CSV table of C-alpha atoms and ligand atoms in Angstrom, one decimal:
chain,number,residue,atom,x,y,z
U,14,MET,CA,76.1,-19.2,-39.5
U,15,SER,CA,77.3,-17.5,-36.3
U,16,LYS,CA,75.6,-15.7,-33.5
U,17,PHE,CA,76.9,-12.3,-32.6
U,18,VAL,CA,75.8,-10.5,-29.4
U,19,ILE,CA,76.1,-6.8,-28.9
U,20,ILE,CA,75.8,-5.1,-25.5
U,21,GLY,CA,74.8,-1.5,-26.1
U,22,ASN,CA,72.6,0.5,-28.5
U,23,SER,CA,74.5,3.7,-29.1
U,24,ALA,CA,77.3,4.8,-31.5
U,25,GLY,CA,79.6,1.9,-30.8
U,26,ALA,CA,76.9,-0.7,-31.0
U,27,ILE,CA,75.3,0.7,-34.2
U,28,GLY,CA,78.8,1.0,-35.8
U,29,SER,CA,79.3,-2.7,-35.1
U,30,VAL,CA,75.9,-3.7,-36.6
U,31,GLU,CA,76.8,-1.8,-39.8
U,32,GLY,CA,80.3,-3.2,-39.8
U,33,ILE,CA,79.0,-6.8,-39.4
U,34,ARG,CA,76.4,-6.4,-42.1
U,35,SER,CA,78.9,-4.9,-44.6
U,36,VAL,CA,80.6,-8.3,-44.5
U,37,ASP,CA,78.0,-10.8,-43.4
U,38,LYS,CA,74.3,-10.6,-44.2
U,39,ALA,CA,73.2,-13.9,-42.7
U,40,SER,CA,74.5,-14.4,-39.2
U,41,GLU,CA,72.3,-13.8,-36.2
U,42,ILE,CA,72.7,-10.5,-34.3
U,43,VAL,CA,71.2,-10.0,-30.9
U,44,LEU,CA,71.5,-6.5,-29.5
U,45,ILE,CA,70.9,-6.0,-25.7
U,46,ALA,CA,70.7,-2.5,-24.0
U,47,SER,CA,69.5,-1.2,-20.7
U,48,GLU,CA,68.0,1.9,-22.2
U,49,PRO,CA,64.5,0.9,-23.6
U,50,TYR,CA,64.6,3.3,-26.6
U,51,HIS,CA,65.3,3.1,-30.3
U,52,THR,CA,69.0,4.2,-30.8
U,53,TYR,CA,69.3,8.0,-30.4
U,54,SER,CA,72.1,10.5,-30.7
U,55,ARG,CA,73.2,11.2,-27.2
U,56,PRO,CA,74.7,14.7,-27.8
U,57,LEU,CA,71.2,15.8,-29.0
U,58,ILE,CA,69.6,15.6,-25.5
U,59,SER,CA,70.5,19.3,-25.0
U,60,TYR,CA,68.8,20.2,-28.3
U,61,LEU,CA,65.8,18.3,-27.2
U,62,LEU,CA,65.5,20.5,-24.1
U,63,TRP,CA,66.3,23.6,-26.1
U,64,GLY,CA,63.4,22.7,-28.5
U,65,LYS,CA,65.7,22.4,-31.5
U,66,THR,CA,64.9,18.8,-32.1
U,67,ASP,CA,62.4,16.2,-31.0
U,68,GLU,CA,62.6,12.5,-30.2
U,69,GLN,CA,61.8,11.4,-33.7
U,70,ARG,CA,64.5,13.6,-35.3
U,71,MET,CA,67.1,12.7,-32.7
U,72,LYS,CA,67.0,9.0,-33.6
U,73,TYR,CA,70.5,7.9,-34.6
U,74,ARG,CA,69.1,5.6,-37.3
U,75,PRO,CA,65.7,5.3,-39.0
U,76,ASP,CA,62.8,3.4,-37.5
U,77,SER,CA,63.4,0.4,-39.8
U,78,PHE,CA,67.1,0.1,-38.8
U,79,TYR,CA,66.8,-3.2,-36.7
U,80,LYS,CA,64.5,-4.8,-39.2
U,81,ASP,CA,66.6,-3.7,-42.2
U,82,ASN,CA,69.7,-5.2,-40.6
U,83,ASN,CA,67.9,-8.3,-39.2
U,84,VAL,CA,68.8,-7.5,-35.6
U,85,LYS,CA,67.0,-9.0,-32.7
U,86,THR,CA,66.7,-6.4,-29.9
U,87,LEU,CA,66.4,-6.9,-26.2
U,88,LEU,CA,65.9,-3.3,-25.1
U,89,GLY,CA,65.3,-2.4,-21.5
U,90,ARG,CA,67.4,-5.4,-20.4
U,91,THR,CA,70.7,-5.2,-18.6
U,92,VAL,CA,73.6,-7.6,-18.9
U,93,THR,CA,74.8,-8.5,-15.4
U,94,LYS,CA,77.5,-11.1,-16.2
U,95,ILE,CA,79.7,-12.3,-19.1
U,96,ASP,CA,80.8,-16.0,-18.8
U,97,ALA,CA,83.7,-16.1,-21.2
U,98,GLU,CA,84.2,-19.9,-20.7
U,99,LYS,CA,80.6,-20.9,-21.5
U,100,LYS,CA,80.3,-18.0,-24.0
U,101,THR,CA,77.1,-16.7,-22.5
U,102,VAL,CA,75.8,-13.4,-21.1
U,103,THR,CA,73.3,-13.2,-18.2
U,104,LEU,CA,70.5,-10.7,-18.2
U,105,ASP,CA,68.9,-9.0,-15.2
U,106,SER,CA,66.0,-11.4,-15.6
U,107,GLY,CA,68.3,-14.3,-14.9
U,108,GLU,CA,68.0,-15.5,-18.5
U,109,THR,CA,71.2,-16.4,-20.4
U,110,VAL,CA,72.0,-15.7,-24.1
U,111,SER,CA,74.8,-17.6,-25.8
U,112,TYR,CA,77.2,-16.0,-28.3
U,113,ASP,CA,79.9,-17.0,-30.7
U,114,LYS,CA,81.4,-13.5,-30.7
U,115,LEU,CA,80.5,-10.7,-28.3
U,116,LEU,CA,80.9,-6.9,-28.5
U,117,ASN,CA,80.9,-4.8,-25.4
U,118,ALA,CA,79.8,-1.2,-26.2
U,119,THR,CA,78.6,-0.2,-22.7
U,120,GLY,CA,79.7,3.4,-22.8
U,121,SER,CA,80.2,5.4,-19.6
U,122,SER,CA,78.3,6.6,-16.6
U,123,PRO,CA,78.3,9.9,-14.7
U,124,PHE,CA,80.8,10.0,-11.9
U,125,VAL,CA,79.6,11.8,-8.8
U,126,PRO,CA,82.3,12.2,-6.1
U,127,PRO,CA,81.3,12.1,-2.5
U,128,MET,CA,80.3,15.7,-1.4
U,129,GLU,CA,79.1,16.6,2.1
U,130,GLY,CA,75.4,17.1,2.3
U,131,LEU,CA,74.8,15.9,-1.3
U,132,GLU,CA,72.4,13.2,-0.2
U,133,LYS,CA,70.1,15.8,1.3
U,134,VAL,CA,69.7,17.7,-2.0
U,135,GLU,CA,66.4,16.6,-3.4
U,136,ASN,CA,66.5,18.0,-6.9
U,137,LYS,CA,69.7,16.7,-8.3
U,138,PHE,CA,70.4,15.5,-11.8
U,139,THR,CA,73.0,14.1,-14.1
U,140,PHE,CA,72.9,14.7,-17.9
U,141,MET,CA,73.8,11.7,-19.9
U,142,THR,CA,70.7,10.0,-21.2
U,143,LEU,CA,67.2,10.7,-22.6
U,144,ASP,CA,65.8,9.8,-19.2
U,145,ASP,CA,68.1,12.3,-17.5
U,146,ALA,CA,66.8,15.0,-19.9
U,147,HIS,CA,63.2,14.1,-19.3
U,148,ALA,CA,63.7,14.2,-15.5
U,149,LEU,CA,65.4,17.6,-15.6
U,150,GLU,CA,62.7,18.9,-17.9
U,151,ALA,CA,59.9,17.8,-15.6
U,152,SER,CA,61.4,19.7,-12.7
U,153,LEU,CA,62.4,23.0,-14.2
U,154,ASN,CA,60.4,26.2,-14.6
U,155,LYS,CA,61.0,29.7,-15.8
U,156,ASP,CA,62.0,30.8,-12.2
U,157,SER,CA,64.3,27.9,-11.4
U,158,ARG,CA,67.8,28.8,-10.1
U,159,VAL,CA,70.1,26.1,-11.6
U,160,LEU,CA,73.6,25.3,-10.3
U,161,VAL,CA,75.7,23.2,-12.7
U,162,ILE,CA,78.8,21.6,-11.2
U,163,GLY,CA,81.2,21.1,-14.1
U,164,ALA,CA,82.1,23.3,-17.0
U,165,GLY,CA,83.1,20.5,-19.4
U,166,LEU,CA,81.2,19.3,-22.5
U,167,ILE,CA,78.3,17.7,-20.7
U,168,GLY,CA,77.8,20.6,-18.2
U,169,LEU,CA,77.8,23.2,-20.9
U,170,LYS,CA,75.5,21.2,-23.2
U,171,CYS,CA,73.1,21.1,-20.3
U,172,VAL,CA,73.4,24.9,-19.9
U,173,GLU,CA,72.6,25.3,-23.6
U,174,GLY,CA,69.6,23.1,-23.4
U,175,ILE,CA,67.9,24.9,-20.4
U,176,ALA,CA,69.2,28.5,-20.6
U,177,ASP,CA,66.0,29.8,-22.2
U,178,ARG,CA,63.7,27.9,-19.8
U,179,VAL,CA,65.0,28.8,-16.4
U,180,GLY,CA,65.5,31.9,-14.2
U,181,GLU,CA,69.2,31.7,-13.7
U,182,ILE,CA,72.2,29.4,-14.2
U,183,THR,CA,75.5,29.4,-12.3
U,184,VAL,CA,78.3,27.0,-13.4
U,185,VAL,CA,81.1,26.0,-11.0
U,186,ASP,CA,84.3,24.3,-12.0
U,187,MET,CA,87.6,23.8,-10.1
U,188,ALA,CA,89.5,24.4,-13.4
U,189,ASP,CA,90.4,28.0,-14.2
U,190,ARG,CA,88.6,27.8,-17.6
U,191,ILE,CA,85.6,26.3,-19.3
U,192,LEU,CA,86.0,23.1,-21.4
U,193,PRO,CA,89.4,22.5,-19.8
U,194,SER,CA,90.1,19.3,-21.7
U,195,VAL,CA,89.0,20.8,-25.1
U,196,LEU,CA,90.1,24.4,-25.3
U,197,ASP,CA,93.2,26.5,-24.4
U,198,GLN,CA,92.9,29.5,-22.1
U,199,GLU,CA,92.4,32.1,-24.8
U,200,GLY,CA,89.8,30.0,-26.7
U,201,ALA,CA,88.0,29.2,-23.5
U,202,ALA,CA,87.8,32.9,-22.6
U,203,LEU,CA,86.1,33.7,-25.9
U,204,VAL,CA,83.5,31.0,-25.6
U,205,GLN,CA,82.9,31.9,-21.9
U,206,SER,CA,82.2,35.5,-22.8
U,207,PHE,CA,79.7,34.4,-25.5
U,208,ILE,CA,77.9,32.2,-23.0
U,209,GLU,CA,77.9,34.9,-20.3
U,210,GLU,CA,76.1,37.1,-22.8
U,211,ARG,CA,73.2,34.7,-22.4
U,212,GLY,CA,73.0,35.5,-18.7
U,213,VAL,CA,75.0,32.5,-17.4
U,214,ARG,CA,77.4,33.1,-14.5
U,215,PHE,CA,80.6,31.2,-14.0
U,216,CYS,CA,82.6,30.5,-10.8
U,217,LEU,CA,85.9,29.1,-12.1
U,218,GLY,CA,88.9,27.9,-10.1
U,219,ASP,CA,86.4,27.1,-7.3
U,220,SER,CA,84.6,24.0,-6.1
U,221,ALA,CA,81.6,23.0,-4.0
U,222,THR,CA,82.8,21.8,-0.6
U,223,LYS,CA,79.3,21.1,0.9
U,224,PHE,CA,75.6,21.4,0.3
U,225,GLU,CA,73.1,22.6,2.8
U,226,LYS,CA,69.8,21.6,1.2
U,227,ASN,CA,69.3,24.3,-1.4
U,228,LYS,CA,72.6,26.0,-0.9
U,229,ALA,CA,76.1,25.2,-2.0
U,230,VAL,CA,79.1,26.4,-0.1
U,231,LEU,CA,82.2,26.9,-2.3
U,232,LYS,CA,85.9,26.5,-1.3
U,233,SER,CA,86.2,30.3,-1.7
U,234,GLY,CA,83.5,30.8,0.9
U,235,LYS,CA,81.0,32.0,-1.6
U,236,GLU,CA,77.4,30.6,-1.2
U,237,ILE,CA,75.1,29.8,-4.0
U,238,GLY,CA,71.4,29.2,-3.6
U,239,PHE,CA,69.7,26.9,-6.1
U,240,ASP,CA,66.5,25.0,-6.9
U,241,LEU,CA,68.0,22.4,-9.2
U,242,LEU,CA,71.5,20.9,-9.1
U,243,VAL,CA,73.1,19.4,-12.1
U,244,LEU,CA,76.2,17.2,-11.5
U,245,ALA,CA,78.4,17.1,-14.6
U,246,VAL,CA,81.8,16.5,-13.0
U,247,GLY,CA,82.9,13.7,-15.2
U,248,VAL,CA,82.2,10.2,-16.5
U,249,ARG,CA,83.6,6.7,-15.8
U,250,PRO,CA,83.8,4.0,-18.4
U,251,ASN,CA,81.5,1.0,-17.8
U,252,VAL,CA,84.1,-1.7,-17.6
U,253,SER,CA,82.8,-3.9,-14.8
U,254,LEU,CA,81.3,-6.7,-17.0
U,255,LEU,CA,84.6,-7.3,-18.8
U,256,LYS,CA,86.7,-6.8,-15.7
U,257,GLU,CA,84.8,-9.4,-13.8
U,258,ALA,CA,85.1,-11.7,-16.8
U,259,GLY,CA,88.9,-11.4,-16.5
U,260,ALA,CA,89.7,-9.1,-19.4
U,261,GLU,CA,92.6,-6.6,-19.2
U,262,VAL,CA,91.3,-3.3,-18.0
U,263,ASN,CA,93.1,-0.1,-17.2
U,264,ARG,CA,90.9,3.0,-16.8
U,265,GLY,CA,89.1,1.7,-19.9
U,266,ILE,CA,89.0,-1.7,-21.5
U,267,VAL,CA,92.2,-2.5,-23.3
U,268,THR,CA,91.7,-3.3,-27.0
U,269,ASN,CA,94.1,-3.9,-29.9
U,270,GLU,CA,93.8,-2.4,-33.4
U,271,LYS,CA,91.1,-4.9,-34.4
U,272,CYS,CA,89.1,-3.9,-31.3
U,273,GLU,CA,89.7,-7.3,-29.7
U,274,THR,CA,89.9,-7.4,-25.9
U,275,SER,CA,92.3,-9.8,-24.1
U,276,ILE,CA,89.6,-12.4,-24.1
U,277,ARG,CA,89.1,-14.5,-27.2
U,278,ASP,CA,86.0,-13.7,-29.2
U,279,ILE,CA,85.2,-10.6,-27.1
U,280,TYR,CA,85.5,-7.2,-28.7
U,281,ALA,CA,84.9,-3.7,-27.2
U,282,ALA,CA,84.2,-0.3,-28.7
U,283,GLY,CA,83.3,3.3,-27.7
U,284,ASP,CA,83.6,5.2,-24.4
U,285,CYS,CA,84.2,2.1,-22.3
U,286,THR,CA,87.6,1.5,-24.1
U,287,GLU,CA,91.0,3.0,-24.4
U,288,SER,CA,92.4,3.6,-27.8
U,289,TYR,CA,95.8,4.5,-29.1
U,290,ASP,CA,95.9,8.2,-29.7
U,291,ILE,CA,98.3,8.8,-32.6
U,292,SER,CA,98.7,12.5,-31.9
U,293,VAL,CA,100.4,11.8,-28.5
U,294,GLY,CA,101.5,8.1,-29.0
U,295,GLN,CA,99.6,6.9,-26.0
U,296,ASP,CA,96.6,4.8,-25.1
U,297,ARG,CA,93.8,6.9,-23.7
U,298,ILE,CA,90.0,7.2,-23.4
U,299,LEU,CA,88.6,9.1,-26.3
U,300,ALA,CA,85.0,9.5,-25.2
U,301,LEU,CA,83.6,11.0,-28.4
U,302,LEU,CA,80.9,9.9,-30.7
U,303,PRO,CA,82.9,9.5,-34.0
U,304,ASN,CA,85.5,7.4,-32.2
U,305,ALA,CA,82.8,5.2,-30.8
U,306,TYR,CA,81.2,4.6,-34.2
U,307,MET,CA,84.5,4.0,-36.0
U,308,GLN,CA,85.7,1.5,-33.3
U,309,GLY,CA,82.3,-0.2,-33.4
U,310,GLU,CA,82.5,-0.5,-37.2
U,311,THR,CA,86.0,-1.9,-37.1
U,312,ALA,CA,85.0,-4.4,-34.4
U,313,GLY,CA,81.9,-5.4,-36.5
U,314,ILE,CA,84.0,-6.0,-39.6
U,315,ASN,CA,86.5,-8.2,-37.7
U,316,ILE,CA,83.7,-10.0,-35.8
U,317,ALA,CA,82.2,-11.0,-39.2
U,318,GLY,CA,85.5,-12.3,-40.5
U,319,GLY,CA,86.5,-9.2,-42.5
U,320,GLU,CA,89.7,-7.2,-41.9
U,321,LYS,CA,89.9,-3.7,-40.6
U,322,LEU,CA,92.2,-1.9,-38.3
U,323,TYR,CA,91.4,1.1,-36.1
U,324,ASP,CA,94.8,2.7,-36.1
U,325,ASN,CA,94.4,6.5,-36.6
U,326,ALA,CA,92.5,7.6,-33.5
U,327,ILE,CA,92.9,11.2,-32.3
U,328,PRO,CA,90.8,13.2,-29.9
U,329,MET,CA,88.3,15.3,-31.9
U,330,ASN,CA,85.6,17.6,-30.8
U,331,ALA,CA,83.0,19.4,-32.9
U,332,MET,CA,80.5,21.3,-30.8
U,333,GLY,CA,78.3,24.4,-30.8
U,334,MET,CA,77.2,26.6,-27.9
U,335,PHE,CA,74.1,28.6,-28.8
U,336,GLY,CA,75.2,28.5,-32.4
U,337,TYR,CA,78.8,29.5,-31.8
U,338,HIS,CA,80.9,26.6,-33.3
U,339,MET,CA,84.2,25.1,-32.4
U,340,ILE,CA,86.2,22.2,-33.7
U,341,THR,CA,89.4,20.9,-32.0
U,342,ALA,CA,91.6,17.9,-32.7
U,343,GLY,CA,94.8,16.3,-31.7
U,344,SER,CA,97.3,17.4,-29.0
U,345,TYR,CA,98.3,21.0,-28.1
U,346,GLU,CA,102.1,20.9,-28.1
U,347,GLY,CA,104.9,22.0,-30.3
U,348,ASP,CA,105.2,25.2,-32.3
U,349,ILE,CA,102.1,27.4,-32.5
U,350,TYR,CA,100.4,29.5,-35.2
U,351,THR,CA,97.6,31.8,-34.0
U,352,GLU,CA,95.0,33.9,-35.8
U,353,LYS,CA,92.4,36.0,-34.0
U,354,SER,CA,89.8,38.3,-35.4
U,355,GLY,CA,86.7,39.2,-33.4
U,356,ARG,CA,85.0,36.0,-32.4
U,357,ASN,CA,87.1,33.9,-34.8
U,358,TYR,CA,90.0,32.1,-33.4
U,359,LYS,CA,92.5,29.6,-34.8
U,360,LYS,CA,95.5,27.9,-33.3
U,361,LEU,CA,97.6,25.3,-35.0
U,362,PHE,CA,100.1,23.1,-33.2
U,363,TYR,CA,103.0,21.5,-35.2
U,364,ARG,CA,106.2,19.7,-34.5
U,365,ASP,CA,108.7,17.3,-36.2
U,366,ASN,CA,107.4,18.4,-39.6
U,367,ARG,CA,103.8,17.3,-38.7
U,368,LEU,CA,100.6,19.1,-37.7
U,369,VAL,CA,99.6,17.5,-34.3
U,370,GLY,CA,96.6,19.5,-33.2
U,371,TYR,CA,94.3,22.5,-33.8
U,372,ILE,CA,91.6,24.6,-32.2
U,373,MET,CA,89.1,26.5,-34.4
U,374,ILE,CA,86.4,28.7,-33.0
U,375,GLY,CA,83.8,30.7,-34.9
U,376,ASP,CA,84.9,30.2,-38.5
U,377,ILE,CA,85.4,26.5,-38.7
U,378,ALA,CA,85.3,26.1,-42.5
U,379,ARG,CA,87.5,23.4,-44.0
U,380,ALA,CA,88.7,22.2,-40.6
U,381,GLY,CA,88.6,18.7,-42.2
U,382,ILE,CA,91.8,19.5,-44.1
U,383,TYR,CA,93.7,20.0,-40.8
U,384,THR,CA,92.2,16.8,-39.4
U,385,SER,CA,93.3,14.9,-42.4
U,386,LEU,CA,96.9,16.3,-42.1
U,387,ILE,CA,97.0,15.1,-38.5
U,388,LYS,CA,95.5,11.6,-39.2
U,389,LYS,CA,97.6,11.0,-42.3
U,390,LYS,CA,100.8,12.3,-40.6
U,391,THR,CA,101.4,14.3,-43.7
U,392,PRO,CA,105.0,15.7,-43.8
U,393,LEU,CA,104.4,19.5,-43.8
U,394,ASP,CA,107.3,20.1,-46.2
U,395,SER,CA,105.3,18.1,-48.8
U,396,VAL,CA,102.5,20.8,-48.8
U,397,ASP,CA,102.4,24.6,-48.9
U,398,PHE,CA,102.0,24.9,-45.1
U,399,GLU,CA,102.4,28.6,-45.1
U,400,LEU,CA,99.2,28.8,-47.3
U,401,ILE,CA,97.4,26.1,-45.3
U,402,LYS,CA,98.1,27.9,-42.0
U,403,ARG,CA,96.1,30.9,-43.2
U,404,LYS,CA,93.6,29.2,-45.5
U,405,PRO,CA,93.1,25.5,-45.4
U,406,GLN,CA,92.6,24.7,-49.1
U,407,LEU,CA,93.4,21.9,-51.5
U,408,MET,CA,95.5,24.2,-53.8
U,409,ALA,CA,98.2,23.9,-51.1
U,410,PHE,CA,98.6,20.2,-51.9
U,411,SER,CA,100.5,18.6,-54.7
U,412,LYS,CA,98.4,17.4,-57.6
U,413,LYS,CA,98.7,13.8,-56.4
U,414,LYS,CA,97.6,14.6,-52.9
U,415,ARG,CA,94.6,16.6,-54.2
U,416,ALA,CA,93.5,13.6,-56.2
U,417,GLU,CA,93.7,11.5,-53.1
U,418,PHE,CA,91.6,14.0,-51.1
U,419,LEU,CA,88.9,14.2,-53.8
U,420,ALA,CA,88.7,10.5,-54.2
U,421,ARG,CA,87.7,10.0,-50.5
Q,14,FAD,C1,75.2,15.9,-23.2
Q,14,FAD,C2,76.2,15.2,-24.1
Q,14,FAD,C3,76.8,15.9,-25.2
Q,14,FAD,C4,77.8,15.3,-25.9
Q,14,FAD,N1,78.3,16.0,-27.0
Q,14,FAD,C5,79.2,15.4,-27.8
Q,14,FAD,C6,79.7,16.1,-28.9
Q,14,FAD,O1,79.4,17.2,-29.2
Q,14,FAD,N2,80.7,15.4,-29.7
Q,14,FAD,C7,81.1,14.1,-29.4
Q,14,FAD,O2,81.9,13.6,-30.2
Q,14,FAD,N3,80.6,13.5,-28.4
Q,14,FAD,C8,79.7,14.0,-27.5
Q,14,FAD,N4,79.2,13.4,-26.5
Q,14,FAD,C9,79.7,12.0,-26.2
Q,14,FAD,C10,79.0,10.9,-27.0
Q,14,FAD,O3,77.7,10.9,-26.8
Q,14,FAD,C11,79.6,9.5,-26.6
Q,14,FAD,O4,81.0,9.6,-27.0
Q,14,FAD,C12,79.0,8.4,-27.4
Q,14,FAD,O5,77.6,8.4,-27.1
Q,14,FAD,C13,79.6,7.1,-27.0
Q,14,FAD,O6,78.9,6.0,-27.6
Q,14,FAD,P1,79.0,4.6,-26.9
Q,14,FAD,O7,78.3,3.6,-27.9
Q,14,FAD,O8,80.4,4.2,-26.6
Q,14,FAD,O9,78.3,4.6,-25.5
Q,14,FAD,P2,77.0,5.3,-25.0
Q,14,FAD,O10,76.4,6.3,-25.9
Q,14,FAD,O11,77.2,5.6,-23.6
Q,14,FAD,O12,75.9,4.0,-24.9
Q,14,FAD,C14,76.1,2.9,-24.1
Q,14,FAD,C15,75.0,1.9,-24.3
Q,14,FAD,O13,75.3,0.8,-23.5
Q,14,FAD,C16,74.1,0.4,-22.8
Q,14,FAD,N5,74.5,-0.3,-21.6
Q,14,FAD,C17,75.5,0.1,-20.7
Q,14,FAD,N6,75.7,-0.9,-19.8
Q,14,FAD,C18,74.8,-1.9,-20.1
Q,14,FAD,C19,74.6,-3.2,-19.6
Q,14,FAD,N7,75.2,-3.7,-18.5
Q,14,FAD,N8,73.7,-4.0,-20.2
Q,14,FAD,C20,73.0,-3.6,-21.3
Q,14,FAD,N9,73.2,-2.4,-21.9
Q,14,FAD,C21,74.1,-1.6,-21.3
Q,14,FAD,C22,73.3,1.7,-22.6
Q,14,FAD,O14,72.0,1.5,-22.4
Q,14,FAD,C23,73.6,2.4,-24.0
Q,14,FAD,O15,72.7,1.9,-24.9
Q,14,FAD,C24,78.2,13.9,-25.6
Q,14,FAD,C25,77.6,13.2,-24.6
Q,14,FAD,C26,76.7,13.9,-23.8
Q,14,FAD,C27,76.1,13.1,-22.6
């Protein structure tokens, strides 16, 4: 019987527990996490503030999860050091925990760049954790003027959560469009106008150069007064434990297809790692929940002596803003097919006889068919692509391929 230690308690960590237990019911699992809570779905912190969910319903797994999977938890405890020689981790209490195999699923942390005067702003927040959501909720009221720096996924999710509960919201981003790493110009403009109808204002292509207590001065010279400041400029992977232990780390922790790091018996999964993106043929950080889970599951199966490879990663995003939905996947290069009608928007990107990416906004029905074409690198001349472009449907596939789809 072995002892497996997991650092983290979110998508990557939970995937690894389920991966381990699919192979090995007996070995000891110890799960250690700084956050003192039962595992929860991080993207739902905005729904919590919006009143669309509560803490019970946002749990990522049922209350009995740790008991059912025979997992010993050390919650509210932070790992400060990994000793790869002695095969131990040290906790903030000074205590050490030994392991036979270790998984690092430490996620990422908000990155706040130095900005003049920021230290004097009293009511400033980040938006990554349940504690962040509670802190913001405790400070806002129906008259609050909120300034959000960052129009990416996290900044906009925060906007969605608080829009009905505050007086006004302004979002500033140096990019010239919202969700710059997810949407193209046209798609971003559609979503922006939808959000603006909720009374949210955007200052794009601009940035805060300094803060004077409750006022931000932008590069353009514009001044914005605020009561609450939310910083959602970006995130940085939590790599320090493994870096200090001597593992290979670029921007994220380097892992192979089995989710092993460069140190024997240490695995890594989730937002703290880099994965090989098959849509562009490069290693990059894919800080998304489904990726974190699948990497964790792969790591868990391999940790427990099974065999699984994580070899079909692509960036994928499924998100809603005030009930307006969008799904995107892959890379945006090659030939383009576009469809637009009212608030529905679709763009497909294909090259070398393969679909490499897509953006769907509004009507997102059967987007999974496009995702599957990308992930399976299906040659487009083996399907009725003209039909699939317009309507993703199984009839466009050969009988054999339809059977494969339906068997999944
Ligand atoms: C507001 C918001 C909205 C989002 N929306 C989406 C979305 O729509 N779609 C999507 O795909 N993704 C979304 N994401 C991203 C998604 O939440 C992450 O990709 C996912 O949570 C990553 O899981 P993870 O396990 O890698 O890390 P995390 O969820 O970051 O968890 C890291 C864990 O490690 C623990 N930890 C860290 N360091 C230590 C340490 N030294 N010792 C002990 N424990 C430690 C933490 O306590 C935590 O339990 C969103 C994120 C946010 C914040």
